[in-house]
């Protein structure tokens, strides 16, 4: 069967890119100019460009044009990218400490001495063991208020918690309001579940209530996904007045509030959480990967009792129950103060790294939380992130642009630097390399 004309044109351009005839960063003709060049209809040219984007051969940048992608970089940069082949990783935030291994040894010894090990080899209640749910709920009272342990469900990490919400409470085609920059993991879940993400404008990661109101009036929304306390990737903390206004809108339009608290522990004095302000419609998602260790996949959901049965069904369908060994370890660390100590260590370490980051990038705009191991570096007008990411890769550093975080068609040009796992004695040199790459791109 003869290929459609737009497919043949896409094949032609793909071959030129793969053979190096069109170098990474080459600006392609406008759709109209492409149509005139090949004597085809404008619609055919548009479909050809769409096919090339689908193949991850090109990338469109609003207001600037269409460019050839660097095929050496993963198309979903920051979502599936790993710092392989010895690259220094500024993509994934992996805080850690040499003492973590001792923490694990101590925790395992405590479990071994506790007695009822055989119970950990059996199926567990879908939502977690009662006493562990109580321990976690009580530990959260200082920041979230009183939590009924029956409303707290243990999950296999915060990401699993978000997936559980999508499977249990949301359906294909549901519209979910999000920030214009949001957590890539939630974008992945939305894509798999067929959710329609509706970007809402804001400033530095704080959603604008008036724009959410406009979006609600324009079309029916099902939920709002927010990171009000230490936003990822911008590090912002939403003020109480904005939270109250968002709650008011959610009540007026019967919206579910999904509160992601993955990094909330970094803020020592947060405003009231959404679940404290609107417990009847908030699903609070938390976990221990960022505060204890990324390899310990344990998290929790706190939800109104009206939603717990559906969420339990989703947990049962995906993992049956969280691993008993890990939940036993973590609940023990909650009880003996290890978690609180680890959170304080992470805050202190993040503050030191942020100070170094601010020093090296002095004079450039940096968006971050003062205790976070990550920062957002907006680029100057006319400067593209992809060539900088390519240059850094050549220098042995893996970094991410804005694309994985963006929910808008127009992707901002910025770098997201996650430096929580870079050895401290290497960090200044790494920052200097990034700074030089950004400065060089700004001058070219």
XYZ file of C-alpha atoms in Angstrom, residues 6-18 22 28-29 31 34 38 44-60 66-69 71 75:
42
model
C 2.559 13.398 4.756
C 4.153 10.115 5.898
C 6.536 10.158 2.941
C 7.498 13.736 3.741
C 8.046 12.829 7.403
C 10.210 9.882 6.306
C 12.253 12.215 4.125
C 12.957 14.644 6.960
C 13.579 11.793 9.445
C 16.210 10.309 7.156
C 17.942 13.672 6.823
C 18.030 14.042 10.608
C 19.308 10.503 11.209
C 19.928 18.267 9.532
C 12.964 24.108 10.193
C 10.819 26.117 7.762
C 4.514 24.998 7.932
C 7.488 23.717 4.005
C 7.314 20.494 -1.481
C -0.311 18.100 4.547
C 2.704 20.029 5.819
C 1.081 20.357 9.241
C 0.394 16.617 9.366
C 4.009 15.891 8.352
C 5.312 18.055 11.187
C 2.873 16.381 13.556
C 4.192 12.978 12.528
C 7.786 14.138 13.084
C 6.860 15.362 16.578
C 5.194 12.012 17.279
C 8.474 10.304 16.331
C 10.358 12.715 18.660
C 12.447 13.967 15.748
C 11.528 17.648 16.135
C 10.270 19.977 18.829
C 8.061 23.037 18.445
C 10.316 24.245 15.049
C 13.739 22.707 15.661
C 15.506 19.396 15.096
C 15.823 17.470 18.351
C 18.465 12.362 19.154
C 12.497 12.455 24.272
